[in-house]
């Protein structure tokens, strides 16, 4: 069978990172510490995992920059909005 | 049919997506609209959750270990999907076909576990109409599950086409299905944190 030369990409390393981060998230969620800090840590971990999938599995890291703008800009807005919303709610409560 | 770009007196117009296959550009625009769709649902969930005093504690009502396992299943499906694309890029369509099939099976397992979770919750009296939590929970996870179901159908169709040698010349179809599948994974990563962990 003919195989073509192709750059080696860290797909399995990303998979291991995603699985490990999911485990860390579950552990952090069970820890009793400042709720606002826990929310920040959990949202940060989720954002990091989402970024790993978008950059490496959806190839935004390697692909045309325009695709990164189309996909990344709304995601950035979503993350900023969620963080502001969560902080506002935690501060109020 | 006239082409403005070739009409004398008009400047040559270059599409901003030049260099990107048009179907791929279209899928990315679709995904951008999907981000906004899920954002609306998520923000509604968060607003209601922090506005209502009797919101249940997720860890007490929901099965976090079961859903964490289900999250792992979806992550596994993402890696099989990206490896299917990678195999197609390398010209190994046979391996790509099996990895696509594995992706669809993992997606079906995810949906089955979600159905078990829903059945358990309904057995405990948590229904869409019984509380604001139930309404928002089933809306969010239901819309996501619908997307997974569509993805399973799409990836299965792509796998069958790949087995028949349909991507020997061009494997853009595998890449497009992969983009959608990974997007569904990204949405779940966010939903898992917001619904089950926070």
Tab-separated table of C-alpha atoms in Angstrom:
chain	number	residue	atom	x	y	z
A	1	UNK	CA	0.000	0.000	0.000
A	2	UNK	CA	1.268	3.443	-0.879
A	3	UNK	CA	1.644	5.847	1.997
A	4	UNK	CA	2.380	9.539	1.684
A	5	UNK	CA	4.908	11.544	3.713
A	6	UNK	CA	3.062	13.601	6.291
A	7	UNK	CA	4.163	15.704	9.273
A	8	UNK	CA	3.940	13.843	12.574
A	9	UNK	CA	1.475	15.560	14.885
A	10	UNK	CA	0.968	15.078	18.641
A	11	UNK	CA	-2.499	13.504	18.458
A	12	UNK	CA	-1.876	10.841	21.101
A	13	UNK	CA	-0.151	13.277	23.474
A	14	UNK	CA	-3.174	15.550	23.214
A	15	UNK	CA	-5.476	12.597	23.910
A	16	UNK	CA	-3.531	11.699	27.068
A	17	UNK	CA	-3.581	15.351	28.164
A	18	UNK	CA	-7.357	15.591	27.637
A	19	UNK	CA	-7.999	12.408	29.604
A	20	UNK	CA	-5.689	13.490	32.441
A	21	UNK	CA	-7.206	16.986	32.590
A	22	UNK	CA	-10.704	15.468	32.795
A	23	UNK	CA	-9.573	13.435	35.806
A	24	UNK	CA	-8.037	16.538	37.388
A	25	UNK	CA	-11.291	18.437	36.828
A	26	UNK	CA	-13.311	15.788	38.668
A	27	UNK	CA	-10.827	15.868	41.580
A	28	UNK	CA	-10.838	19.687	41.743
A	29	UNK	CA	-14.666	19.731	41.702
A	30	UNK	CA	-14.657	17.546	44.816
A	31	UNK	CA	-12.198	19.722	46.766
A	32	UNK	CA	-13.563	22.093	49.383
A	33	UNK	CA	-12.061	25.511	48.784
A	34	UNK	CA	-13.113	29.027	47.841
A	35	UNK	CA	-16.046	28.610	45.360
A	36	UNK	CA	-14.953	31.513	43.154
A	37	UNK	CA	-11.445	30.103	42.868
A	38	UNK	CA	-12.815	26.645	42.095
A	39	UNK	CA	-15.008	28.086	39.338
A	40	UNK	CA	-11.993	29.883	37.854
A	41	UNK	CA	-9.838	26.761	37.965
A	42	UNK	CA	-12.538	24.553	36.437
A	43	UNK	CA	-13.385	27.044	33.687
A	44	UNK	CA	-9.684	27.500	32.992
A	45	UNK	CA	-9.180	23.745	32.661
A	46	UNK	CA	-12.242	23.450	30.378
A	47	UNK	CA	-11.010	26.340	28.217
A	48	UNK	CA	-7.564	24.750	27.984
A	49	UNK	CA	-9.049	21.393	26.945
A	50	UNK	CA	-11.310	23.070	24.360
A	51	UNK	CA	-8.299	24.969	22.995
A	52	UNK	CA	-6.294	21.748	22.673
A	53	UNK	CA	-9.071	20.131	20.610
A	54	UNK	CA	-9.551	23.230	18.441
A	55	UNK	CA	-5.839	23.830	17.840
A	56	UNK	CA	-4.664	20.261	17.256
A	57	UNK	CA	-7.661	18.079	16.362
A	58	UNK	CA	-9.437	20.763	14.320
A	59	UNK	CA	-6.037	21.858	12.975
A	60	UNK	CA	-6.440	25.565	13.674
A	61	UNK	CA	-2.761	25.604	14.643
A	62	UNK	CA	-1.724	24.414	11.178
A	63	UNK	CA	-4.547	25.620	8.943
A	64	UNK	CA	-5.365	28.900	7.180
A	65	UNK	CA	-5.422	31.850	9.622
A	66	UNK	CA	-8.890	32.893	8.451
A	67	UNK	CA	-10.339	29.665	9.878
A	68	UNK	CA	-8.768	30.454	13.238
A	69	UNK	CA	-10.466	33.856	13.158
A	70	UNK	CA	-13.861	32.368	12.208
A	71	UNK	CA	-13.693	29.629	14.830
A	72	UNK	CA	-11.590	31.307	17.466
A	73	UNK	CA	-13.177	34.724	17.744
A	74	UNK	CA	-16.672	33.535	18.780
A	75	UNK	CA	-15.041	31.081	21.194
A	76	UNK	CA	-13.024	33.880	22.723
A	77	UNK	CA	-16.175	35.966	23.147
A	78	UNK	CA	-17.948	33.006	24.719
A	79	UNK	CA	-15.157	32.432	27.213
A	80	UNK	CA	-14.946	36.107	28.164
A	81	UNK	CA	-18.723	36.297	28.571
A	82	UNK	CA	-18.879	33.126	30.658
A	83	UNK	CA	-16.084	34.282	32.941
A	84	UNK	CA	-17.702	37.693	33.466
A	85	UNK	CA	-21.082	36.062	34.121
A	86	UNK	CA	-19.648	33.558	36.591
A	87	UNK	CA	-17.626	36.165	38.461
A	88	UNK	CA	-20.664	38.433	38.695
A	89	UNK	CA	-22.813	35.639	40.056
A	90	UNK	CA	-20.241	34.375	42.529
A	91	UNK	CA	-19.577	37.904	43.825
A	92	UNK	CA	-23.328	38.484	44.268
A	93	UNK	CA	-23.895	35.236	46.138
B	1	UNK	CA	-23.513	33.477	-16.402
B	2	UNK	CA	-21.329	36.542	-15.964
B	3	UNK	CA	-18.209	36.710	-13.865
B	4	UNK	CA	-17.510	40.127	-12.350
B	5	UNK	CA	-13.892	39.187	-11.794
B	6	UNK	CA	-13.322	38.724	-15.531
B	7	UNK	CA	-15.348	41.696	-16.781
B	8	UNK	CA	-13.197	44.419	-18.392
B	9	UNK	CA	-13.073	47.537	-16.248
B	10	UNK	CA	-13.630	45.654	-13.012
B	11	UNK	CA	-10.894	44.859	-10.548
B	12	UNK	CA	-10.174	41.182	-10.023
B	13	UNK	CA	-12.021	40.077	-6.897
B	14	UNK	CA	-10.300	37.492	-4.794
B	15	UNK	CA	-12.496	35.615	-2.332
B	16	UNK	CA	-11.253	35.994	1.237
B	17	UNK	CA	-11.332	32.208	1.569
B	18	UNK	CA	-8.956	31.713	-1.356
B	19	UNK	CA	-6.786	28.707	-0.624
B	20	UNK	CA	-9.468	27.100	1.545
B	21	UNK	CA	-11.852	24.575	-0.054
B	22	UNK	CA	-15.290	26.223	-0.171
B	23	UNK	CA	-17.070	23.329	1.633
B	24	UNK	CA	-14.531	23.584	4.456
B	25	UNK	CA	-15.033	27.348	4.697
B	26	UNK	CA	-18.801	26.769	4.795
B	27	UNK	CA	-18.489	24.189	7.576
B	28	UNK	CA	-16.444	26.626	9.653
B	29	UNK	CA	-19.088	29.334	9.191
B	30	UNK	CA	-21.718	26.801	10.247
B	31	UNK	CA	-19.671	25.902	13.328
B	32	UNK	CA	-19.352	29.597	14.224
B	33	UNK	CA	-23.158	29.850	14.183
B	34	UNK	CA	-23.338	26.707	16.325
B	35	UNK	CA	-21.032	28.300	18.897
B	36	UNK	CA	-23.508	31.164	19.220
B	37	UNK	CA	-26.445	28.752	19.465
B	38	UNK	CA	-24.903	26.807	22.345
B	39	UNK	CA	-23.684	30.001	24.003
B	40	UNK	CA	-27.282	31.211	24.267
B	41	UNK	CA	-28.356	27.980	25.925
B	42	UNK	CA	-25.391	27.919	28.304
B	43	UNK	CA	-25.826	31.528	29.400
B	44	UNK	CA	-29.545	30.911	30.017
B	45	UNK	CA	-28.610	27.889	32.160
B	46	UNK	CA	-26.068	29.846	34.210
B	47	UNK	CA	-28.368	32.835	34.691
B	48	UNK	CA	-31.246	30.667	35.888
B	49	UNK	CA	-29.009	28.557	38.078
B	50	UNK	CA	-27.665	31.496	40.042
B	51	UNK	CA	-31.040	33.248	40.172
B	52	UNK	CA	-32.917	30.391	41.796
B	53	UNK	CA	-32.160	29.460	45.418
B	54	UNK	CA	-33.353	25.835	45.245
B	55	UNK	CA	-31.031	24.715	42.468
B	56	UNK	CA	-29.895	21.133	43.195
B	57	UNK	CA	-26.254	20.347	43.968
B	58	UNK	CA	-24.932	18.581	40.870
B	59	UNK	CA	-22.801	16.068	42.772
B	60	UNK	CA	-25.823	14.966	44.834
B	61	UNK	CA	-28.290	14.579	41.981
B	62	UNK	CA	-26.169	13.731	38.947
B	63	UNK	CA	-23.848	10.782	38.494
B	64	UNK	CA	-20.544	12.618	38.010
B	65	UNK	CA	-18.365	9.448	37.764
B	66	UNK	CA	-20.651	7.981	35.072
B	67	UNK	CA	-20.642	11.198	33.062
B	68	UNK	CA	-16.877	11.626	33.555
B	69	UNK	CA	-16.505	8.173	32.003
B	70	UNK	CA	-18.824	9.241	29.194
B	71	UNK	CA	-16.665	12.330	28.664
B	72	UNK	CA	-13.669	10.010	28.356
B	73	UNK	CA	-15.579	8.016	25.716
B	74	UNK	CA	-16.166	11.187	23.697
B	75	UNK	CA	-12.487	12.146	24.019
B	76	UNK	CA	-11.581	8.656	22.742
B	77	UNK	CA	-13.913	9.215	19.774
B	78	UNK	CA	-12.156	12.485	19.017
B	79	UNK	CA	-8.759	10.792	18.877
B	80	UNK	CA	-10.065	7.998	16.624
B	81	UNK	CA	-11.579	10.673	14.362
B	82	UNK	CA	-8.384	12.674	14.079
B	83	UNK	CA	-6.376	9.493	13.502
B	84	UNK	CA	-8.835	8.553	10.741
B	85	UNK	CA	-8.116	11.888	9.084
B	86	UNK	CA	-4.387	11.429	9.634
B	87	UNK	CA	-4.502	7.952	8.065
B	88	UNK	CA	-6.362	9.341	5.051
B	89	UNK	CA	-3.716	12.069	4.723
B	90	UNK	CA	-1.048	9.369	4.688
B	91	UNK	CA	-2.936	7.430	2.036
B	92	UNK	CA	-3.956	4.553	4.323
B	93	UNK	CA	-7.696	4.590	3.545
B	94	UNK	CA	-8.257	1.106	4.951
B	95	UNK	CA	-7.085	2.131	8.426
B	96	UNK	CA	-8.992	5.374	8.098
B	97	UNK	CA	-12.228	3.457	7.395
B	98	UNK	CA	-11.891	1.340	10.544
B	99	UNK	CA	-11.069	4.379	12.678
B	100	UNK	CA	-14.151	6.175	11.320
B	101	UNK	CA	-16.256	3.172	12.226
B	102	UNK	CA	-14.724	3.151	15.720
B	103	UNK	CA	-15.607	6.844	16.051
B	104	UNK	CA	-19.244	6.185	15.175
B	105	UNK	CA	-19.406	3.267	17.636
B	106	UNK	CA	-17.910	5.375	20.440
B	107	UNK	CA	-20.463	8.091	19.651
B	108	UNK	CA	-23.258	5.526	19.908
B	109	UNK	CA	-21.859	4.355	23.274
B	110	UNK	CA	-21.859	7.976	24.472
B	111	UNK	CA	-25.526	8.320	23.509
B	112	UNK	CA	-26.410	5.017	25.196
B	113	UNK	CA	-24.816	6.089	28.477
B	114	UNK	CA	-26.590	9.435	28.231
B	115	UNK	CA	-29.889	7.579	27.740
B	116	UNK	CA	-29.173	5.552	30.903
B	117	UNK	CA	-28.446	8.764	32.816
B	118	UNK	CA	-31.678	10.346	31.572
B	119	UNK	CA	-33.698	7.248	32.525
B	120	UNK	CA	-32.213	7.295	36.044
B	121	UNK	CA	-32.979	10.984	36.472
B	122	UNK	CA	-36.536	10.594	35.213
B	123	UNK	CA	-36.951	7.687	37.604
B	124	UNK	CA	-36.024	10.067	40.410
B	125	UNK	CA	-38.709	12.507	39.273
B	126	UNK	CA	-36.432	14.987	37.471
B	127	UNK	CA	-38.378	15.875	34.349
B	128	UNK	CA	-38.213	18.717	31.878
B	129	UNK	CA	-41.435	20.220	33.199
B	130	UNK	CA	-40.877	19.469	36.883
B	131	UNK	CA	-38.318	22.184	37.605
B	132	UNK	CA	-36.206	24.870	36.003
B	133	UNK	CA	-33.187	22.625	36.533
B	134	UNK	CA	-34.894	19.775	34.674
B	135	UNK	CA	-35.933	22.056	31.822
B	136	UNK	CA	-32.485	23.537	31.267
B	137	UNK	CA	-30.642	20.257	31.904
B	138	UNK	CA	-32.623	18.288	29.324
B	139	UNK	CA	-32.505	21.175	26.841
B	140	UNK	CA	-28.721	21.511	27.006
B	141	UNK	CA	-27.833	17.825	27.107
B	142	UNK	CA	-30.643	17.013	24.663
B	143	UNK	CA	-29.471	19.465	22.025
B	144	UNK	CA	-25.915	18.246	22.464
B	145	UNK	CA	-27.062	14.622	22.245
B	146	UNK	CA	-28.957	15.441	19.053
B	147	UNK	CA	-25.759	16.847	17.604
B	148	UNK	CA	-23.911	13.667	18.599
B	149	UNK	CA	-26.651	11.555	16.968
B	150	UNK	CA	-26.342	13.568	13.739
B	151	UNK	CA	-22.579	13.148	13.987
B	152	UNK	CA	-22.902	9.370	14.403
B	153	UNK	CA	-25.052	9.199	11.254
B	154	UNK	CA	-22.662	11.468	9.346
B	155	UNK	CA	-19.500	9.608	10.430
B	156	UNK	CA	-21.133	6.227	9.715
B	157	UNK	CA	-22.006	7.406	6.197
B	158	UNK	CA	-18.444	8.650	5.703
B	159	UNK	CA	-17.045	5.344	7.027
B	160	UNK	CA	-19.205	3.327	4.622
B	161	UNK	CA	-18.116	5.527	1.725
B	162	UNK	CA	-14.487	5.127	2.810
B	163	UNK	CA	-14.857	1.311	2.896
B	164	UNK	CA	-16.118	1.494	-0.711
B	165	UNK	CA	-13.054	3.521	-1.714
B	166	UNK	CA	-14.963	6.773	-2.023
B	167	UNK	CA	-12.104	8.880	-0.700
B	168	UNK	CA	-9.267	7.440	-2.743
B	169	UNK	CA	-8.869	10.664	-4.720
B	170	UNK	CA	-9.948	13.310	-2.220
B	171	UNK	CA	-10.590	12.908	1.500
B	172	UNK	CA	-12.104	16.336	2.185
B	173	UNK	CA	-15.310	14.559	3.241
B	174	UNK	CA	-13.439	12.904	6.122
B	175	UNK	CA	-12.005	16.242	7.209
B	176	UNK	CA	-15.424	17.954	7.199
B	177	UNK	CA	-17.046	15.192	9.268
B	178	UNK	CA	-14.061	15.424	11.620
B	179	UNK	CA	-14.465	19.178	12.103
B	180	UNK	CA	-18.097	18.694	13.096
B	181	UNK	CA	-17.248	15.792	15.392
B	182	UNK	CA	-14.494	17.675	17.219
B	183	UNK	CA	-16.792	20.666	17.608
B	184	UNK	CA	-19.346	18.427	19.332
B	185	UNK	CA	-16.516	17.267	21.614
B	186	UNK	CA	-15.563	20.884	22.435
B	187	UNK	CA	-19.179	21.697	23.329
B	188	UNK	CA	-19.325	18.705	25.671
B	189	UNK	CA	-16.063	19.703	27.367
B	190	UNK	CA	-17.719	23.016	28.292
B	191	UNK	CA	-21.092	21.464	29.207
B	192	UNK	CA	-19.497	18.813	31.426
B	193	UNK	CA	-17.741	21.488	33.474
B	194	UNK	CA	-20.703	23.849	33.733
B	195	UNK	CA	-23.483	21.334	34.420
B	196	UNK	CA	-21.696	18.607	36.359
B	197	UNK	CA	-18.660	20.127	38.062
B	198	UNK	CA	-19.436	23.733	38.968
